[in-house]
Structures are given as structure tokens and as C-alpha cells.
XYZ file of C-alpha atoms in Angstrom:
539
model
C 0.000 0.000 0.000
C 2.955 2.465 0.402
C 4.487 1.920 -2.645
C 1.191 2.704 -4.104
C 0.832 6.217 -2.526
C 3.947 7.252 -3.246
C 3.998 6.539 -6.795
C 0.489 8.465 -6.557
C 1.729 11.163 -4.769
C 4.886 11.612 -7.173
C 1.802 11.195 -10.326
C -0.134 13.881 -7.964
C 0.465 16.991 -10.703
C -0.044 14.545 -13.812
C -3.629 13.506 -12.350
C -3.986 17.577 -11.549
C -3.333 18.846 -15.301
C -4.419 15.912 -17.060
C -7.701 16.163 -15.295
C -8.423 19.941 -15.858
C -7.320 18.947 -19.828
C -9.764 16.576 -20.029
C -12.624 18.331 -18.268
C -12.221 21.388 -20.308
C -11.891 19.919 -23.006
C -14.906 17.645 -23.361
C -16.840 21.096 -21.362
C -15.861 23.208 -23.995
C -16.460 20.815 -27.240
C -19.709 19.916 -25.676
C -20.769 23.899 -25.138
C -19.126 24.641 -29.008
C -21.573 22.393 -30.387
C -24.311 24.633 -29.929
C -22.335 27.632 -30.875
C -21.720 25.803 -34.234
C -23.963 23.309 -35.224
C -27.229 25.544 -34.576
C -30.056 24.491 -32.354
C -32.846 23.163 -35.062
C -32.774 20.289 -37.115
C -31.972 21.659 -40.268
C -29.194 23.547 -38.982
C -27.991 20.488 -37.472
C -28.572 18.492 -40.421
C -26.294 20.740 -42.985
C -23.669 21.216 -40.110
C -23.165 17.264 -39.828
C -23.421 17.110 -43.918
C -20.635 19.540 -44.201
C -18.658 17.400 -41.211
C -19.357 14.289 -42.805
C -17.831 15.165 -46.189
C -14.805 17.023 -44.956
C -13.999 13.983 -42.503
C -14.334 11.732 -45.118
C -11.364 12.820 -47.058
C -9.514 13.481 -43.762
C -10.032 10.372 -42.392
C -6.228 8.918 -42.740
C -5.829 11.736 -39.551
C -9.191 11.171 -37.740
C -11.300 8.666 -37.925
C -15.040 9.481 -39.661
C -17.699 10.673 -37.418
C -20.780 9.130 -36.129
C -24.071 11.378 -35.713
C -22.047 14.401 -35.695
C -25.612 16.208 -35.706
C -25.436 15.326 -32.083
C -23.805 16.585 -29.105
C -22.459 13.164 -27.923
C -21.703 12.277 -31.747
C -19.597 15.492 -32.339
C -17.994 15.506 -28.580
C -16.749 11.796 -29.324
C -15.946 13.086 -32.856
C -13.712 15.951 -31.731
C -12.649 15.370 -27.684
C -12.427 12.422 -27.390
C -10.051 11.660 -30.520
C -8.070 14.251 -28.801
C -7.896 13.016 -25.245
C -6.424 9.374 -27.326
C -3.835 11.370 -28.096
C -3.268 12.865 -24.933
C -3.820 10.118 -22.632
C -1.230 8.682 -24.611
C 1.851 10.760 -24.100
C 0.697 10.640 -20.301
C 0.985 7.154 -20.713
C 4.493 7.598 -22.270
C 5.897 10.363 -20.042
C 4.928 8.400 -17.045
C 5.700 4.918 -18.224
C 9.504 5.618 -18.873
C 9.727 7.928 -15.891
C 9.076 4.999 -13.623
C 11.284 3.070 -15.763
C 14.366 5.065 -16.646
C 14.024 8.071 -15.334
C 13.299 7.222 -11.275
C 16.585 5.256 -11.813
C 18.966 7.967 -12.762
C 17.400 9.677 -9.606
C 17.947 6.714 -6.994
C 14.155 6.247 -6.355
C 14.293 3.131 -7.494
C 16.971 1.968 -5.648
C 15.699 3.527 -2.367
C 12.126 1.836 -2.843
C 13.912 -1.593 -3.663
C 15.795 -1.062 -0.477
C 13.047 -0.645 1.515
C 12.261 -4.178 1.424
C 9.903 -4.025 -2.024
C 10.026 -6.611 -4.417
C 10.245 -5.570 -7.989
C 7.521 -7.237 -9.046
C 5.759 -5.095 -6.477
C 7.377 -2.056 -7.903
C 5.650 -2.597 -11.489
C 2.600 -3.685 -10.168
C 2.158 -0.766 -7.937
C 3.118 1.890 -10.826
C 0.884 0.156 -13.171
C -1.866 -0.013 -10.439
C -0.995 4.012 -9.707
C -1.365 5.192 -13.048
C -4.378 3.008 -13.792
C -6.297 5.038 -10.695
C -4.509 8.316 -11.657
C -6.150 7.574 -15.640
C -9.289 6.806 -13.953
C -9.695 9.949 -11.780
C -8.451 12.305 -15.089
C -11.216 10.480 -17.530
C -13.841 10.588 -14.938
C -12.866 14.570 -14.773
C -13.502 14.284 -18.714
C -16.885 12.406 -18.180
C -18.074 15.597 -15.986
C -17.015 17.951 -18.211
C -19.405 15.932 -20.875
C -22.321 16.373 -18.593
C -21.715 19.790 -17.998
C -21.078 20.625 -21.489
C -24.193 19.374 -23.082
C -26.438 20.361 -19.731
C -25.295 23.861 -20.548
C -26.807 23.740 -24.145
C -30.190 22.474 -22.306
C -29.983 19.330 -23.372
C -29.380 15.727 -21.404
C -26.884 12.372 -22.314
C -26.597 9.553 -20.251
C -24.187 9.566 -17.329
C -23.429 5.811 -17.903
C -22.265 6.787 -21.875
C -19.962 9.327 -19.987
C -18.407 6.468 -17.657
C -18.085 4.186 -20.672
C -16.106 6.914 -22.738
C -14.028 7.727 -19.806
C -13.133 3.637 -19.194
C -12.387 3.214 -22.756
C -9.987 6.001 -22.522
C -8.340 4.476 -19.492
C -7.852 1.549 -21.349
C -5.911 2.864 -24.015
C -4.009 4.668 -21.620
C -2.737 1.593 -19.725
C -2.338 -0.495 -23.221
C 0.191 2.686 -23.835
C 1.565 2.330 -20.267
C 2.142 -1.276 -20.332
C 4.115 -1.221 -23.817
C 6.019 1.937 -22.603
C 7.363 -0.051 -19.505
C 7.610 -3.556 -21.473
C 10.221 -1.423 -24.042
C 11.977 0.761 -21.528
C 12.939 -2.827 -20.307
C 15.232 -3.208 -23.531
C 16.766 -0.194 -24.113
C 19.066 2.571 -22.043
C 17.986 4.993 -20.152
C 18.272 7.870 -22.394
C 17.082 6.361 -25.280
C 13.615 4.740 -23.650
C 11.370 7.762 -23.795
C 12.287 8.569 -27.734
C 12.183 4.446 -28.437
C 8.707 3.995 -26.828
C 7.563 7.404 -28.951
C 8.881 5.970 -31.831
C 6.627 2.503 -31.473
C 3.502 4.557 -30.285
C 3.486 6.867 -33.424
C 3.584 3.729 -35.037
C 1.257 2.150 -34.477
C -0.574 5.446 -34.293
C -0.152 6.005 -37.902
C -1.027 1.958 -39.177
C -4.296 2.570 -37.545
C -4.399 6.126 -39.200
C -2.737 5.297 -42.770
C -4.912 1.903 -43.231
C -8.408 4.216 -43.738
C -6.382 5.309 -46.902
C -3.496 2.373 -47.801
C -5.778 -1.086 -47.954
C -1.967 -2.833 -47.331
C -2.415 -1.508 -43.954
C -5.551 -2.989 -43.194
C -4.325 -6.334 -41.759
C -1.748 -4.687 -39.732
C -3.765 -2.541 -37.751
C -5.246 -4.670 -35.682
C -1.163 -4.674 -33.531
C -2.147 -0.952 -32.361
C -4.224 -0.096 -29.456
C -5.870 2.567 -31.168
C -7.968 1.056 -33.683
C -9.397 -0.961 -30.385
C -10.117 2.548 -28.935
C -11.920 3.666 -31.894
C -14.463 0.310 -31.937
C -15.943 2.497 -29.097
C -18.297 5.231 -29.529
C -20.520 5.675 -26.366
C -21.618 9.017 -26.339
C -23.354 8.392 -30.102
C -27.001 7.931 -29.711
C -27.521 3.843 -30.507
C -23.862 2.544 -29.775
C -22.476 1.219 -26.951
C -19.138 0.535 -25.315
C -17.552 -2.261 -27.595
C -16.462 -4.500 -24.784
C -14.477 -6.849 -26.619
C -12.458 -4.476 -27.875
C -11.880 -3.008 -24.260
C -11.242 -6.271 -22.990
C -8.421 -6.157 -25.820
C -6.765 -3.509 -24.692
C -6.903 -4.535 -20.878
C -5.396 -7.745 -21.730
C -2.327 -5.853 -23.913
C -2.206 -3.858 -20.500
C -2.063 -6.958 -18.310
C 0.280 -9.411 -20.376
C 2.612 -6.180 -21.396
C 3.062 -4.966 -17.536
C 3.625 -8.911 -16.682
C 6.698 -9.586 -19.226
C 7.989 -6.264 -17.689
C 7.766 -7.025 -14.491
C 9.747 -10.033 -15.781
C 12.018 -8.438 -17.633
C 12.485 -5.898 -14.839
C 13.217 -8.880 -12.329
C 16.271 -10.020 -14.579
C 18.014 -7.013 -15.428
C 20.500 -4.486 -13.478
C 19.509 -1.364 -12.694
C 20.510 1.322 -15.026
C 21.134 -1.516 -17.596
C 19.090 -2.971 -20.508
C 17.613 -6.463 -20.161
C 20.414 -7.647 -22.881
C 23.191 -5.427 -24.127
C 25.729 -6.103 -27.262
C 28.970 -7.402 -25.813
C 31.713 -4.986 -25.887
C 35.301 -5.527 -24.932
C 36.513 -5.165 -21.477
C 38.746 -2.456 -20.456
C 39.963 -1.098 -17.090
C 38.133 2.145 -15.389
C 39.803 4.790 -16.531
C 39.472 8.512 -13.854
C 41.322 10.384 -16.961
C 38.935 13.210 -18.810
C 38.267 12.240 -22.454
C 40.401 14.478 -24.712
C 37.820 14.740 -27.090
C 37.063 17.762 -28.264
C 33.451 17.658 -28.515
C 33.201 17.241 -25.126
C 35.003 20.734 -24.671
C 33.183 23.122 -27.194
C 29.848 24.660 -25.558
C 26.486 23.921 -27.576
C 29.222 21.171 -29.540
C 28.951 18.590 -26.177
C 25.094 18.946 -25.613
C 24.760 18.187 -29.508
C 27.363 15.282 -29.203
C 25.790 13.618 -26.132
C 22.175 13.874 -27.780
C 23.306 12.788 -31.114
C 21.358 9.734 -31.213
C 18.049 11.611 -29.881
C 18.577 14.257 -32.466
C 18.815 11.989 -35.132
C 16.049 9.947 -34.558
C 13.935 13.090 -33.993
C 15.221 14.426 -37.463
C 14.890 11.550 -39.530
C 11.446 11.357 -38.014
C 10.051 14.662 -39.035
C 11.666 14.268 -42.425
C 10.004 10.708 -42.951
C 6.607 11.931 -42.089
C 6.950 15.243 -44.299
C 6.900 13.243 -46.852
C 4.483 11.172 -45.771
C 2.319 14.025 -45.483
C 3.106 15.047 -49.170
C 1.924 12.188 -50.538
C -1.258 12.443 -48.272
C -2.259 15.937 -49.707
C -2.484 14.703 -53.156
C -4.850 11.708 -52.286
C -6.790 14.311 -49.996
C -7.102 17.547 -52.431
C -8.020 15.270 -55.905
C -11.273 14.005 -54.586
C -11.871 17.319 -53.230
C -11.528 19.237 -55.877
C -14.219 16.804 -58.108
C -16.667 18.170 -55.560
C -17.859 21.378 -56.638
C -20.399 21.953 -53.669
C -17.242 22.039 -51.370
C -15.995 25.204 -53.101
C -17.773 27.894 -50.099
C -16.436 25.152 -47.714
C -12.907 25.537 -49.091
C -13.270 29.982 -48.600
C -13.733 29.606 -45.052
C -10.205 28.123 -44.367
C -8.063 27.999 -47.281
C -6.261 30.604 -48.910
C -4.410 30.805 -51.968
C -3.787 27.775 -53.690
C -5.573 24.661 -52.791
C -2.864 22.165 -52.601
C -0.368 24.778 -50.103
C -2.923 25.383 -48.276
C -4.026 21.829 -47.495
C -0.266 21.099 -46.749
C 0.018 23.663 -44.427
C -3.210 22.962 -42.538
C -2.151 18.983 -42.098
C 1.965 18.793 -42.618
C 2.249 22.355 -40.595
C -0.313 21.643 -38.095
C 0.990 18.225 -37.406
C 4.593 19.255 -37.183
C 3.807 22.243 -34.655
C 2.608 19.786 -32.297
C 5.772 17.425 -32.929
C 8.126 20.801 -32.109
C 6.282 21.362 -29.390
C 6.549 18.080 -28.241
C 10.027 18.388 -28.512
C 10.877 21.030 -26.821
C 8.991 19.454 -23.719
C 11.576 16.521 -24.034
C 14.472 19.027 -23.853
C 12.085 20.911 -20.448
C 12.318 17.243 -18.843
C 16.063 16.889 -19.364
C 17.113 19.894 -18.100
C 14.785 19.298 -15.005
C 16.183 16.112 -15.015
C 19.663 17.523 -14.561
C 18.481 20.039 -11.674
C 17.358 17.307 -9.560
C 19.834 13.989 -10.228
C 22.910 16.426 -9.650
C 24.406 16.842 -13.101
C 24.049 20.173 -13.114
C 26.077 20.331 -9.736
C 28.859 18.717 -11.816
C 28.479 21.433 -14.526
C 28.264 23.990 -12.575
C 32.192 23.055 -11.301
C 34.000 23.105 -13.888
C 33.222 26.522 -13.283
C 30.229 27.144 -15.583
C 28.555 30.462 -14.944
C 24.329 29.836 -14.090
C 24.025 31.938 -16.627
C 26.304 30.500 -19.222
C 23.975 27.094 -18.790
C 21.027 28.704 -19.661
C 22.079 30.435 -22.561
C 23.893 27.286 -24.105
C 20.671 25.314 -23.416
C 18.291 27.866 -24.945
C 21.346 27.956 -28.039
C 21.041 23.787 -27.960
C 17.936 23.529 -28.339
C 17.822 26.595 -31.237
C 20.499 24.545 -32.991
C 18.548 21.220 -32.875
C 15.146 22.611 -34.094
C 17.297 24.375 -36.731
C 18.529 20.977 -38.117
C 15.404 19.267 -37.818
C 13.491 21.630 -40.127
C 16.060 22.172 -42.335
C 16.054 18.299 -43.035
C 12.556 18.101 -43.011
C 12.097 20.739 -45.221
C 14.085 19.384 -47.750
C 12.525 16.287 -48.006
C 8.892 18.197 -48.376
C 10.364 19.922 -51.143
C 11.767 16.803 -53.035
C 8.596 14.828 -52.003
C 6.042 17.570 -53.537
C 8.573 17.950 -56.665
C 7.817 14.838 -57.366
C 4.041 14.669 -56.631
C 3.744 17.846 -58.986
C 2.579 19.947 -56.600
C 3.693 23.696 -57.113
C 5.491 24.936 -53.583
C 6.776 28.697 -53.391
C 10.891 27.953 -52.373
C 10.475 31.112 -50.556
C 7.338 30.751 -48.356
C 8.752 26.751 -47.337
C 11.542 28.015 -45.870
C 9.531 30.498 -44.203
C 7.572 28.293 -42.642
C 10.876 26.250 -41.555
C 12.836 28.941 -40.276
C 9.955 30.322 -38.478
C 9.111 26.639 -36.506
C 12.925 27.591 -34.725
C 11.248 30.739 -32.649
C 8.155 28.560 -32.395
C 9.906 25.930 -30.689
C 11.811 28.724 -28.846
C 9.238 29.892 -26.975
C 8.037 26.182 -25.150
C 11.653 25.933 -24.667
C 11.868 29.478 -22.932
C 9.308 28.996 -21.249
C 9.968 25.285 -19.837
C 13.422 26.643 -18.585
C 12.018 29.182 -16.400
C 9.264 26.802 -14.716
C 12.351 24.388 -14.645
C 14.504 26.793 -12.652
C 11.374 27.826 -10.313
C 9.344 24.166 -10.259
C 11.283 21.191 -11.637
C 9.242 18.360 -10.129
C 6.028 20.064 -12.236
C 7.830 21.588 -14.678
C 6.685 19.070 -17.509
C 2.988 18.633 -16.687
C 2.523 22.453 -16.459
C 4.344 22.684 -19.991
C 1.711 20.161 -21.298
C -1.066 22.322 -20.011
C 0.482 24.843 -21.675
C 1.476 23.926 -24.721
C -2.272 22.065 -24.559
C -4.364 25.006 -24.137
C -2.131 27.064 -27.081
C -3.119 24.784 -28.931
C -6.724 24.327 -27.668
C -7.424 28.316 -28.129
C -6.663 27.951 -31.991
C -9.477 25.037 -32.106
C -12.043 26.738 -29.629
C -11.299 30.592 -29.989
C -13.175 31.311 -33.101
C -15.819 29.265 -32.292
C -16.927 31.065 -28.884
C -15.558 34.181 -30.371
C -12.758 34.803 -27.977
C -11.135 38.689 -28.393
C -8.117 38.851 -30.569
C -5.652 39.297 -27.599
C -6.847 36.009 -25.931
C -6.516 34.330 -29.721
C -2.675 35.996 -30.060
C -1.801 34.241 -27.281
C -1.517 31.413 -28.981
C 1.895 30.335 -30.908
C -0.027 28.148 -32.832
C -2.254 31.242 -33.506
C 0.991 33.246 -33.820
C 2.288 31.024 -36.142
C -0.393 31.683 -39.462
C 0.080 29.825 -42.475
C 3.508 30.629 -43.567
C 2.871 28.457 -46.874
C -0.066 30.425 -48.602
C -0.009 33.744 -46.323
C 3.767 34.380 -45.869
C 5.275 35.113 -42.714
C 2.860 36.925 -40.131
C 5.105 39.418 -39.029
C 3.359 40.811 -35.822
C 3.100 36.750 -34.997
C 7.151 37.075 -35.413
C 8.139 39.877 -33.377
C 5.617 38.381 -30.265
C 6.948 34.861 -30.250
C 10.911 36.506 -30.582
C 9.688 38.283 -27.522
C 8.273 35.258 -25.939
C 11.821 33.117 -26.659
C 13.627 36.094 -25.348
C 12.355 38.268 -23.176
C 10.865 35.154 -21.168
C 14.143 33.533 -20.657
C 14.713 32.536 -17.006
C 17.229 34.599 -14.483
C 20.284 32.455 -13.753
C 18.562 31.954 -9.909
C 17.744 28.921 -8.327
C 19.042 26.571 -10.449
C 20.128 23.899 -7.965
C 18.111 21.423 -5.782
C 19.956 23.143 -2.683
C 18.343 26.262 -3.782
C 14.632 24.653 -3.863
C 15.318 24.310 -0.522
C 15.905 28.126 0.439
């Protein structure tokens, strides 16, 4: 019973901001339905027409809509394919945090010590996690209630408790293979690993609603079980085979790494290549990347970096290729042409790149820069930033090469990604301005900037909560672009957005006002050189 407690009381601010994510945003979904969709049934009729038909060519992203003429249809439609997402880098951030990262911090070791078996120690972050999942999808369930019971309507509490315990399903599934992996890899390289298999199988489920190749494969990821279950439309039910699925992935994936767990070192792989003995050598490397500033942090990250890179570049042109099976059929449709006025400008295939390829690789950047936030709070509280702080390295002088590092690393992962967009749409014949694509590249090094910025000065003032208030953060920039013009939100509210702030480089050009706030956000923003050390939290 200890060990669970404290592994919920160290999951205490990840149950806090995952909750108020998904209460507000199954509240506010729920209350934009009405602002949207009209309250009679011919308005609700043309509004789930027009849904229907844009979703349809969409759907290698989202899957197609049921009843979005409803409020539960649309709500499951638009929150809760959201909340899958989310629930899943929970899954992910906590999963190799209580596999890796409680390691490099001696948690581990001090909870083993205490006279828990490791076994134990799975079974009671597993069991932690499932409760904190529970509490933040019940907090979603309410917001469903709330949401709808503001538009003066009613939906079944029990459809609300069925959508919230599929969502906790595919949240453990995610768990469970995050901590099975994390068993086979280093400690560094578990978090991007696991992300790496999760977007996976993220995008079979996606890419087999367009690529019938993909069809038979789909059934390895968790999410297409997720999306056998629509609750909250009127006439369908909680698929409970399919949840059962994903418990039993949960169950069988937390047992092998319990397992796993029980045969390996800590800090150490389950197997590792063989490499050749030598004695322990005191003596500092005289390599020279380990000397240059910005140089070492690249160098030690290499592996990360490249992974990240190669990534982004990969699904770029994925994404290319993707546009010209969405925009064809599209364009054969001439009633969509006052659907197209509302949201696309300029020409038709630009435009559709930048709303998916963009869209998709803002929330990638962002997502990166959080990774760089949790290693740097990372280093505040294992000591390594003691030990770089003696060399002597001014307080200052860290921040400044880590805000550089991480300008550096966004720098080369657009710049590679770019390239292959460019190549990929060459040869897909679709007409790109040179100009405008690097742009939009050059301008996703600010965007990412500004997360960054931001996550170093909650790092140097909270590092224990620095991550989950970045994901609220980063969340509800995000979230404002989605919700502000449908509740009409005033333009200041809106412009505090980098998402918002961002535009559409690729058909607009660069938004220059957007520029000059998010250069003030990345710089103005950065944190004092105070407090940087877990002696100072304690002042």
C-alpha cells in the first residue's frame, strides 16, 4: 500500500493537469456544439453534412464521425479523438519515468531497499497510473455532462463512464508497452524508443483508412481498439471486446515487464551487445566535442537528435503524398468550393499542406521542446548540473547554451525536413513557393523557442512540475486555436496562442506581428540564472 501512494503522490500533478485537460476539453467541445452546429434540425442536419464530407477525405488523420448532428456524436468526434492522443503521451511520459528516469534519480533503488520486491514495484506503478487515468477520464466524463447540460440538453451519465473507461484503457495499453520497451533499451534512449513505437502504431491505424496494405496490420495498435468504441453516439455502446483487448495488452505487457524488470541491473538494458573489457579509466576524455559549448550537448544527444530528425523528415513526406490523395477528390466536388473559402487561402494544394503537414509538425516541435524541459529538469534534480556547474560554468552560461542547444537542434530538424517536403512535392507535382517553405521552416525555430523558454524558467522555479505544467500549456495554445473562433474569444486572448501566432507561412507568408511576439516570448521570457540547484529549492 505504500508503494502505491507514493507513486500516486509523485503522479499527484499529472492527475492535476491531465484532469483539468480533459474536463475542459470535453466542457468546452460539448458547449461549441451549440455555438456551431445551430439548435434546429436543419441547422444540425447541414452542419453534420458539411462534417461528414470534410472527414471523409480526412479520415487517414481522424477517424469518420458518427451522428455528428449530435452533441455526444460530435464531442466523441472531436474530444475524445483528442484526449487518445493525450492520454497517450501521459501514458508515455509516465511509463519511462518509472522506468528510466526514477533510476537515474535513486528512487528506485531507495524503494527496492526498503524491502519491495520488484515485481511489487511494477505492479504498484501500473496499479498508480491506472487510478490516476481513472480519476483524469472521470474529470472528462463531468465535463461531458456539464457541457451538453449547458446547451439544455441531457446524455446519459453511464455513456460518460463508458467513454471515460475506454480512454483508461488505451491509456494503460500505452503504459504497459512503454514499460515492457523501456525494459530493452538505455535509459536515455527509452522515452524517444517507446515514442517511436507509439506513433507507429498510431499512424497503421491512421494510414490503413487510406493504404488497404495496412488494413491487416492494424489490428497490432491499441488505437484502432479505442476507436471500436463510440458511447456518447445515440444507438452505440461501449464495444467491450475491444476493451477487454486492450486490458489484456495492459495486463500481459506490464507482466513480461515485471519479468524483464526482475532479470536485469539497474541502469542496464535487459540484454546489451557485448563490448570488450577495459579497465576504469578517472582520466577526462580528450575529445574535443566534449570541450566546445552547444558542440557537447549536440554530441551527447546525437542519437536523440537523429532519430527526432529523420522522423520529421520521414513523415513530411508522408504528409506530401497524403495531400495529393486528400485535395483530388476534393476538388471533383464542386459543392465544397464555399467550404474551401472559409479556411483555405491561396492555392488549394499549399494550403491543405500547411493545414495537415504544418499543423501536425507544430505539435511534434512542441513536443520536442517538452523533451528538452524534462532533461534539463532532469539535470536540476539527479545532480548533473552540480557537476556542470564546477567546472566553473557560470548559471548563466547554462542557460544560454541550453536555450542555443535547443535553437540549434530545431534548426537541423526543419532544415532536413524541409528538404525532403520539397523533393517529395517535386515529385508529386505539386507547385510549392521555395520562398514561403523556408519560411515556414525557419519560423518553426522561434516557435519551438518559446516552449523551450518557457519550460526553462518553470524548470529553474518548479522542476518536479515543470513538464505537466508545460503540457497544459502547450495544450491550451493549442486548444485556443481550435475553440477561440468558435466562442468568439477577443483577438488578444486568440494571439496568445503560438499556434495562432504562427499563421500559415505556406499560402499567407510570414505573419510578421506573430514574429516579433513569439521573438519576444523566446527572449524576453528567458529565465534569471537563480535557483538553479536542488539546494536552492530548498531556500
Amino acid at each position: 500500500m505504500v508503494a502505491y501512494l507514493f507513486a500516486l503522490r509523485q503522479g499527484r500533478w499529472g492527475i492535476a493537469g491531465f484532469g483539468a485537460i480533459a474536463f475542459l476539453i470535453t466542457l468546452l467541445n460539448a458547449a461549441g456544439f451549440y455555438q456551431v452546429a445551430g439548435h434546429t434540425t436543419a441547422e444540425r442536419e447541414a452542419f453534420a453534412r458539411s462534417i461528414d464530407v470534410l472527414a471523409a477525405q480526412f479520415s487517414v488523420i481522424v477517424p469518420p464521425p458518427m451522428r455528428p448532428d449530435t452533441a455526444g456524436g460530435y464531442v466523441q468526434f472531436r474530444a475524445y479523438g483528442a484526449l487518445a492522443i493525450a492520454f497517450a503521451i501521459w501514458a508515455l511520459a509516465s511509463a519511462s519515468a518509472a522506468a528510466r528516469a526514477d533510476e537515474e534519480r535513486g528512487i528506485v533503488q531507495a524503494v527496492l531497499a526498503a524491502g519491495i520486491s520488484r515485481l511489487a514495484f511494477v505492479a504498484s506503478r501500473a496499479g498508480a497510473f491506472a487510478i490516476a487515468a481513472m480519476v483524469a477520464a472521470l474529470a472528462g466524463s463531468a465535463g461531458v455532462l456539464v457541457g451538453v447540460a449547458s446547451g439544455g440538453e441531457s446524455i446519459s451519465a453511464a455513456a460518460a463512464l463508458e467513454a471515460g473507461l475506454v480512454l483508461v484503457a488505451l491509456a494503460l495499453c500505452c503504459y504497459s508497452l512503454t514499460l515492457l520497451i523501456a525494459q530493452f533499451t538505455g535509459a536515455r534512449s527509452a522515452t524517444p524508443v517507446a515514442a517511436a513505437v507509439l506513433l507507429a502504431l498510431f499512424l497503421v491505424n491512421s494510414l490503413s483508412r487510406t493504404f488497404d496494405w495496412l488494413v491487416a496490420w492494424r489490428r497490432l495498435s491499441p488505437f484502432h481498439y479505442f476507436e471500436q468504441s463510440s458511447p456518447l453516439v445515440p444507438g452505440e455502446t461501449m464495444n467491450v471486446g475491444a476493451t477487454l483487448v486492450l486490458l489484456a495488452i495492459a495486463v500481459a505487457a506490464s507482466a513480461l515487464a515485471a519479468i524483464a524488470f526482475r532479470y536485469r541491473d539497474i541502469g542496464s538494458p535487459l540484454f546489451s551487445l557485448p563490448t570488450p573489457s577495459r579497465p576504469a579509466s578517472y582520466e577526462v576524455s580528450r575529445s574535443l566535442a566534449w570541450r566546445i559549448p552547444v558542440v557537447r550537448e549536440l554530441y551527447e544527444q546525437r542519437v536523440a537528435l537523429l532519430v527526432w530528425t529523420v522522423g520529421l523528415a520521414t513523415l513530411g513526406a508522408i504528409f506530401v503524398v497524403l495531400t495529393k490523395a486528400i485535395v483530388e477528390p476534393l476538388l471533383t466536388i464542386p459543392g465544397l468550393a464555399r467550404y474551401f473559402s472559409a479556411f483555405v487561402h491561396g492555392d488549394v494544394y499549399p494550403s491543405f499542406l500547411g493545414l495537415i503537414w504544418l499543423s501536425f509538425t507544430q505539435l511534434l516541435m512542441a513536443g520536442f521542446a517538452v523533451t528538452r524541459v524534462a532533461r534539463w529538469s532532469a539535470q536540476d534534480s539527479d545532480g548533473r548540473l552540480e557537476l556542470i556547474l564546477s567546472n566553473p560554468v557560470s548559471r548563466a552560461g547554462v542557460v544560454i547554451e541550453r536555450v542555443v542547444v535547443l535553437a540549434v537542434e530545431a534548426l537541423i530538424i526543419v532544415s532536413v525536413s524541409g528538404v525532403s517536403v520539397w523533393t517529395e512535392s517535386h515529385s508529386q507535382s505539386i507547385d510549392l513557393d521555395r520562398g514561403r517553405l523556408v519560411a515556414a521552416m525557419l519560423l518553426l525555430v522561434p516557435f519551438t523557442l518559446v516552449f523551450g523558454v518557457i519550460g526553462a524558467l518553470l524548470a529553474s522555479r518548479v522542476p518536479r512540475a515543470t513538464v505537466g505544467l508545460l503540457g497544459i500549456l502547450v495544450f491550451a495554445s493549442y486548444l485556443i486555436t481550435q475553440l477561440g473562433p468558435i466562442f468568439k474569444l477577443p483577438t488578444w486572448v486568440q494571439d496568445g496562442s503560438a499556434f495562432k501566432l504562427f499563421g500559415q507561412p505556406l499560402t499567407t507568408g510570414v505573419d510578421q506581428t506573430g514574429l516579433v511576439i513569439s521573438r519576444l516570448g523566446a527572449g524576453d521570457g528567458a529565465p534569471r540564472h537563480r535557483r538553479l540547484t536542488p539546494a536552492s529549492y530548498e531556500k
